[in-house]
JSON list of C-alpha atoms in Angstrom, two decimals:
[
{"chain": "A", "resi": 1, "resn": "MET", "atom": "CA", "xyz": [72.44, 77.11, 107.59]},
{"chain": "A", "resi": 2, "resn": "ASP", "atom": "CA", "xyz": [73.94, 76.43, 111.24]},
{"chain": "A", "resi": 3, "resn": "LEU", "atom": "CA", "xyz": [77.61, 75.93, 112.10]},
{"chain": "A", "resi": 4, "resn": "ARG", "atom": "CA", "xyz": [77.52, 72.20, 112.73]},
{"chain": "A", "resi": 5, "resn": "THR", "atom": "CA", "xyz": [76.00, 71.73, 108.96]},
{"chain": "A", "resi": 6, "resn": "LEU", "atom": "CA", "xyz": [78.62, 74.15, 107.34]},
{"chain": "A", "resi": 7, "resn": "VAL", "atom": "CA", "xyz": [81.37, 72.08, 109.29]},
{"chain": "A", "resi": 8, "resn": "GLN", "atom": "CA", "xyz": [79.98, 68.80, 107.85]},
{"chain": "A", "resi": 9, "resn": "GLU", "atom": "CA", "xyz": [79.80, 70.07, 104.42]},
{"chain": "A", "resi": 10, "resn": "PHE", "atom": "CA", "xyz": [83.50, 71.26, 104.25]},
{"chain": "A", "resi": 11, "resn": "PRO", "atom": "CA", "xyz": [85.61, 68.71, 105.43]},
{"chain": "A", "resi": 12, "resn": "HIS", "atom": "CA", "xyz": [89.57, 69.36, 105.19]},
{"chain": "A", "resi": 13, "resn": "ALA", "atom": "CA", "xyz": [92.35, 67.91, 106.63]},
{"chain": "A", "resi": 14, "resn": "GLY", "atom": "CA", "xyz": [93.81, 70.19, 109.35]},
{"chain": "A", "resi": 15, "resn": "ARG", "atom": "CA", "xyz": [97.42, 71.57, 109.21]},
{"chain": "A", "resi": 16, "resn": "LEU", "atom": "CA", "xyz": [99.15, 73.25, 112.22]},
{"chain": "A", "resi": 17, "resn": "GLU", "atom": "CA", "xyz": [101.68, 75.86, 110.99]},
{"chain": "A", "resi": 18, "resn": "ALA", "atom": "CA", "xyz": [103.00, 76.80, 114.39]},
{"chain": "A", "resi": 19, "resn": "ILE", "atom": "CA", "xyz": [102.69, 76.22, 117.96]},
{"chain": "A", "resi": 20, "resn": "LEU", "atom": "CA", "xyz": [103.95, 79.27, 120.21]},
{"chain": "A", "resi": 21, "resn": "LEU", "atom": "CA", "xyz": [104.11, 79.53, 123.84]},
{"chain": "A", "resi": 22, "resn": "ARG", "atom": "CA", "xyz": [104.93, 82.23, 126.17]},
{"chain": "A", "resi": 23, "resn": "PRO", "atom": "CA", "xyz": [106.60, 80.66, 129.32]},
{"chain": "A", "resi": 24, "resn": "THR", "atom": "CA", "xyz": [106.03, 83.68, 131.43]},
{"chain": "A", "resi": 25, "resn": "ARG", "atom": "CA", "xyz": [103.63, 86.66, 131.23]},
{"chain": "A", "resi": 26, "resn": "ARG", "atom": "CA", "xyz": [104.85, 89.39, 128.54]},
{"chain": "A", "resi": 27, "resn": "ALA", "atom": "CA", "xyz": [107.80, 86.92, 127.75]},
{"chain": "A", "resi": 28, "resn": "PRO", "atom": "CA", "xyz": [108.51, 86.69, 124.06]},
{"chain": "A", "resi": 29, "resn": "ALA", "atom": "CA", "xyz": [106.75, 83.70, 122.45]},
{"chain": "A", "resi": 30, "resn": "ILE", "atom": "CA", "xyz": [108.93, 80.47, 121.43]},
{"chain": "A", "resi": 31, "resn": "SER", "atom": "CA", "xyz": [108.06, 78.02, 118.72]},
{"chain": "A", "resi": 32, "resn": "VAL", "atom": "CA", "xyz": [107.86, 74.45, 119.67]},
{"chain": "A", "resi": 33, "resn": "ASN", "atom": "CA", "xyz": [107.34, 71.24, 117.61]},
{"chain": "A", "resi": 34, "resn": "SER", "atom": "CA", "xyz": [104.78, 69.73, 120.07]},
{"chain": "A", "resi": 35, "resn": "THR", "atom": "CA", "xyz": [102.91, 70.43, 123.49]},
{"chain": "A", "resi": 36, "resn": "MET", "atom": "CA", "xyz": [100.18, 68.98, 125.31]},
{"chain": "A", "resi": 37, "resn": "ALA", "atom": "CA", "xyz": [96.75, 70.58, 125.80]},
{"chain": "A", "resi": 38, "resn": "VAL", "atom": "CA", "xyz": [95.89, 70.50, 129.54]},
{"chain": "A", "resi": 39, "resn": "ALA", "atom": "CA", "xyz": [92.19, 70.32, 130.26]},
{"chain": "A", "resi": 40, "resn": "ASP", "atom": "CA", "xyz": [90.72, 73.67, 131.77]},
{"chain": "A", "resi": 41, "resn": "ARG", "atom": "CA", "xyz": [94.25, 75.32, 131.50]},
{"chain": "A", "resi": 42, "resn": "GLY", "atom": "CA", "xyz": [95.70, 75.48, 128.14]},
{"chain": "A", "resi": 43, "resn": "LEU", "atom": "CA", "xyz": [98.97, 74.37, 126.22]},
{"chain": "A", "resi": 44, "resn": "ASP", "atom": "CA", "xyz": [101.58, 72.72, 128.63]},
{"chain": "A", "resi": 45, "resn": "GLY", "atom": "CA", "xyz": [104.56, 75.17, 128.85]},
{"chain": "A", "resi": 46, "resn": "ASP", "atom": "CA", "xyz": [102.44, 78.26, 128.34]},
{"chain": "A", "resi": 47, "resn": "HIS", "atom": "CA", "xyz": [102.26, 80.70, 131.32]},
{"chain": "A", "resi": 48, "resn": "LEU", "atom": "CA", "xyz": [98.38, 80.52, 131.34]},
{"chain": "A", "resi": 49, "resn": "ALA", "atom": "CA", "xyz": [98.30, 76.73, 131.76]},
{"chain": "A", "resi": 50, "resn": "ALA", "atom": "CA", "xyz": [100.72, 77.32, 134.91]},
{"chain": "A", "resi": 51, "resn": "ARG", "atom": "CA", "xyz": [98.23, 79.03, 136.91]},
{"chain": "A", "resi": 52, "resn": "GLN", "atom": "CA", "xyz": [95.10, 77.99, 138.76]},
{"chain": "A", "resi": 53, "resn": "PRO", "atom": "CA", "xyz": [91.99, 78.34, 136.46]},
{"chain": "A", "resi": 54, "resn": "PRO", "atom": "CA", "xyz": [89.83, 81.54, 137.48]},
{"chain": "A", "resi": 55, "resn": "ARG", "atom": "CA", "xyz": [86.67, 79.25, 137.61]},
{"chain": "A", "resi": 56, "resn": "SER", "atom": "CA", "xyz": [85.53, 75.82, 137.02]},
{"chain": "A", "resi": 57, "resn": "GLY", "atom": "CA", "xyz": [86.11, 74.87, 133.39]},
{"chain": "A", "resi": 58, "resn": "GLY", "atom": "CA", "xyz": [89.05, 76.91, 133.04]},
{"chain": "A", "resi": 59, "resn": "GLY", "atom": "CA", "xyz": [89.24, 80.66, 131.57]},
{"chain": "A", "resi": 60, "resn": "LYS", "atom": "CA", "xyz": [87.84, 81.84, 128.31]},
{"chain": "A", "resi": 61, "resn": "ARG", "atom": "CA", "xyz": [90.94, 82.02, 126.38]},
{"chain": "A", "resi": 62, "resn": "GLN", "atom": "CA", "xyz": [92.91, 78.78, 127.37]},
{"chain": "A", "resi": 63, "resn": "ILE", "atom": "CA", "xyz": [94.14, 78.32, 123.63]},
{"chain": "A", "resi": 64, "resn": "THR", "atom": "CA", "xyz": [94.15, 81.10, 121.09]},
{"chain": "A", "resi": 65, "resn": "LEU", "atom": "CA", "xyz": [94.33, 80.87, 117.38]},
{"chain": "A", "resi": 66, "resn": "ILE", "atom": "CA", "xyz": [95.11, 82.83, 114.36]},
{"chain": "A", "resi": 67, "resn": "GLN", "atom": "CA", "xyz": [94.74, 82.13, 110.72]},
{"chain": "A", "resi": 68, "resn": "SER", "atom": "CA", "xyz": [98.02, 82.19, 108.88]},
{"chain": "A", "resi": 69, "resn": "GLU", "atom": "CA", "xyz": [96.37, 84.41, 106.12]},
{"chain": "A", "resi": 70, "resn": "HIS", "atom": "CA", "xyz": [95.74, 87.29, 108.59]},
{"chain": "A", "resi": 71, "resn": "LEU", "atom": "CA", "xyz": [99.59, 87.71, 109.37]},
{"chain": "A", "resi": 72, "resn": "PRO", "atom": "CA", "xyz": [100.41, 89.68, 106.21]},
{"chain": "A", "resi": 73, "resn": "VAL", "atom": "CA", "xyz": [97.25, 91.68, 106.54]},
{"chain": "A", "resi": 74, "resn": "VAL", "atom": "CA", "xyz": [98.12, 92.77, 109.92]},
{"chain": "A", "resi": 75, "resn": "ALA", "atom": "CA", "xyz": [101.61, 93.55, 108.82]},
{"chain": "A", "resi": 76, "resn": "ALA", "atom": "CA", "xyz": [100.12, 95.89, 106.22]},
{"chain": "A", "resi": 77, "resn": "LEU", "atom": "CA", "xyz": [97.82, 97.54, 108.66]},
{"chain": "A", "resi": 78, "resn": "ALA", "atom": "CA", "xyz": [100.94, 98.17, 110.79]},
{"chain": "A", "resi": 79, "resn": "LYS", "atom": "CA", "xyz": [102.83, 99.29, 107.84]},
{"chain": "A", "resi": 80, "resn": "LEU", "atom": "CA", "xyz": [105.46, 96.45, 108.19]},
{"chain": "A", "resi": 81, "resn": "ASP", "atom": "CA", "xyz": [107.03, 94.39, 105.70]},
{"chain": "A", "resi": 82, "resn": "ALA", "atom": "CA", "xyz": [106.33, 91.03, 107.71]},
{"chain": "A", "resi": 83, "resn": "LEU", "atom": "CA", "xyz": [104.94, 90.21, 110.92]},
{"chain": "A", "resi": 84, "resn": "PRO", "atom": "CA", "xyz": [106.30, 87.19, 112.57]},
{"chain": "A", "resi": 85, "resn": "ALA", "atom": "CA", "xyz": [103.60, 85.07, 114.49]},
{"chain": "A", "resi": 86, "resn": "THR", "atom": "CA", "xyz": [105.83, 85.24, 117.55]},
{"chain": "A", "resi": 87, "resn": "LEU", "atom": "CA", "xyz": [104.94, 88.80, 118.07]},
{"chain": "A", "resi": 88, "resn": "LEU", "atom": "CA", "xyz": [101.34, 88.25, 118.36]},
{"chain": "A", "resi": 89, "resn": "ARG", "atom": "CA", "xyz": [99.71, 86.71, 121.56]},
{"chain": "A", "resi": 90, "resn": "ARG", "atom": "CA", "xyz": [98.41, 83.37, 119.89]},
{"chain": "A", "resi": 91, "resn": "ASN", "atom": "CA", "xyz": [99.05, 79.91, 120.48]},
{"chain": "A", "resi": 92, "resn": "LEU", "atom": "CA", "xyz": [98.31, 78.30, 117.21]},
{"chain": "A", "resi": 93, "resn": "VAL", "atom": "CA", "xyz": [98.92, 79.36, 113.63]},
{"chain": "A", "resi": 94, "resn": "ILE", "atom": "CA", "xyz": [96.68, 77.48, 111.21]},
{"chain": "A", "resi": 95, "resn": "PRO", "atom": "CA", "xyz": [95.69, 78.17, 107.52]},
{"chain": "A", "resi": 96, "resn": "ALA", "atom": "CA", "xyz": [92.07, 79.17, 106.85]},
{"chain": "A", "resi": 97, "resn": "HIS", "atom": "CA", "xyz": [91.07, 75.82, 105.40]},
{"chain": "A", "resi": 98, "resn": "ALA", "atom": "CA", "xyz": [92.06, 74.32, 108.71]},
{"chain": "A", "resi": 99, "resn": "TRP", "atom": "CA", "xyz": [89.48, 75.95, 110.92]},
{"chain": "A", "resi": 100, "resn": "LYS", "atom": "CA", "xyz": [87.13, 72.99, 110.59]},
{"chain": "A", "resi": 101, "resn": "SER", "atom": "CA", "xyz": [89.63, 70.67, 112.31]},
{"chain": "A", "resi": 102, "resn": "CYS", "atom": "CA", "xyz": [90.05, 73.13, 115.07]},
{"chain": "A", "resi": 103, "resn": "LEU", "atom": "CA", "xyz": [86.36, 73.22, 115.65]},
{"chain": "A", "resi": 104, "resn": "ALA", "atom": "CA", "xyz": [86.31, 69.53, 115.80]},
{"chain": "A", "resi": 105, "resn": "LEU", "atom": "CA", "xyz": [88.99, 69.66, 118.72]},
{"chain": "A", "resi": 106, "resn": "GLY", "atom": "CA", "xyz": [87.68, 67.66, 121.80]},
{"chain": "A", "resi": 107, "resn": "ASP", "atom": "CA", "xyz": [88.78, 64.98, 124.14]},
{"chain": "A", "resi": 108, "resn": "THR", "atom": "CA", "xyz": [92.31, 63.94, 122.66]},
{"chain": "A", "resi": 109, "resn": "THR", "atom": "CA", "xyz": [93.02, 61.35, 125.55]},
{"chain": "A", "resi": 110, "resn": "PRO", "atom": "CA", "xyz": [94.41, 58.09, 123.94]}
]
């Protein structure tokens, strides 16, 4: 079964748990309610979107994702009681069942 077939077979409504931006390199992440995706750059307000893309089509990690279910696993591996998503270098925190929706991201112009 290829990915296209798998995605069509398990449709779910997407849910976004957090949007995290780092205004400058190595700065702590801040949680925001909304932002805009900038073509070939990333998320508006994130330090990566502010710089010139390294090549046509943008860099390979314009927007990064993490499944919310992975946070307690990473915390346990790090021997922590909890791990806030803001400590990780990821932009979007989503539940596992929402990955299908993220795979369907594309042109979002109105």
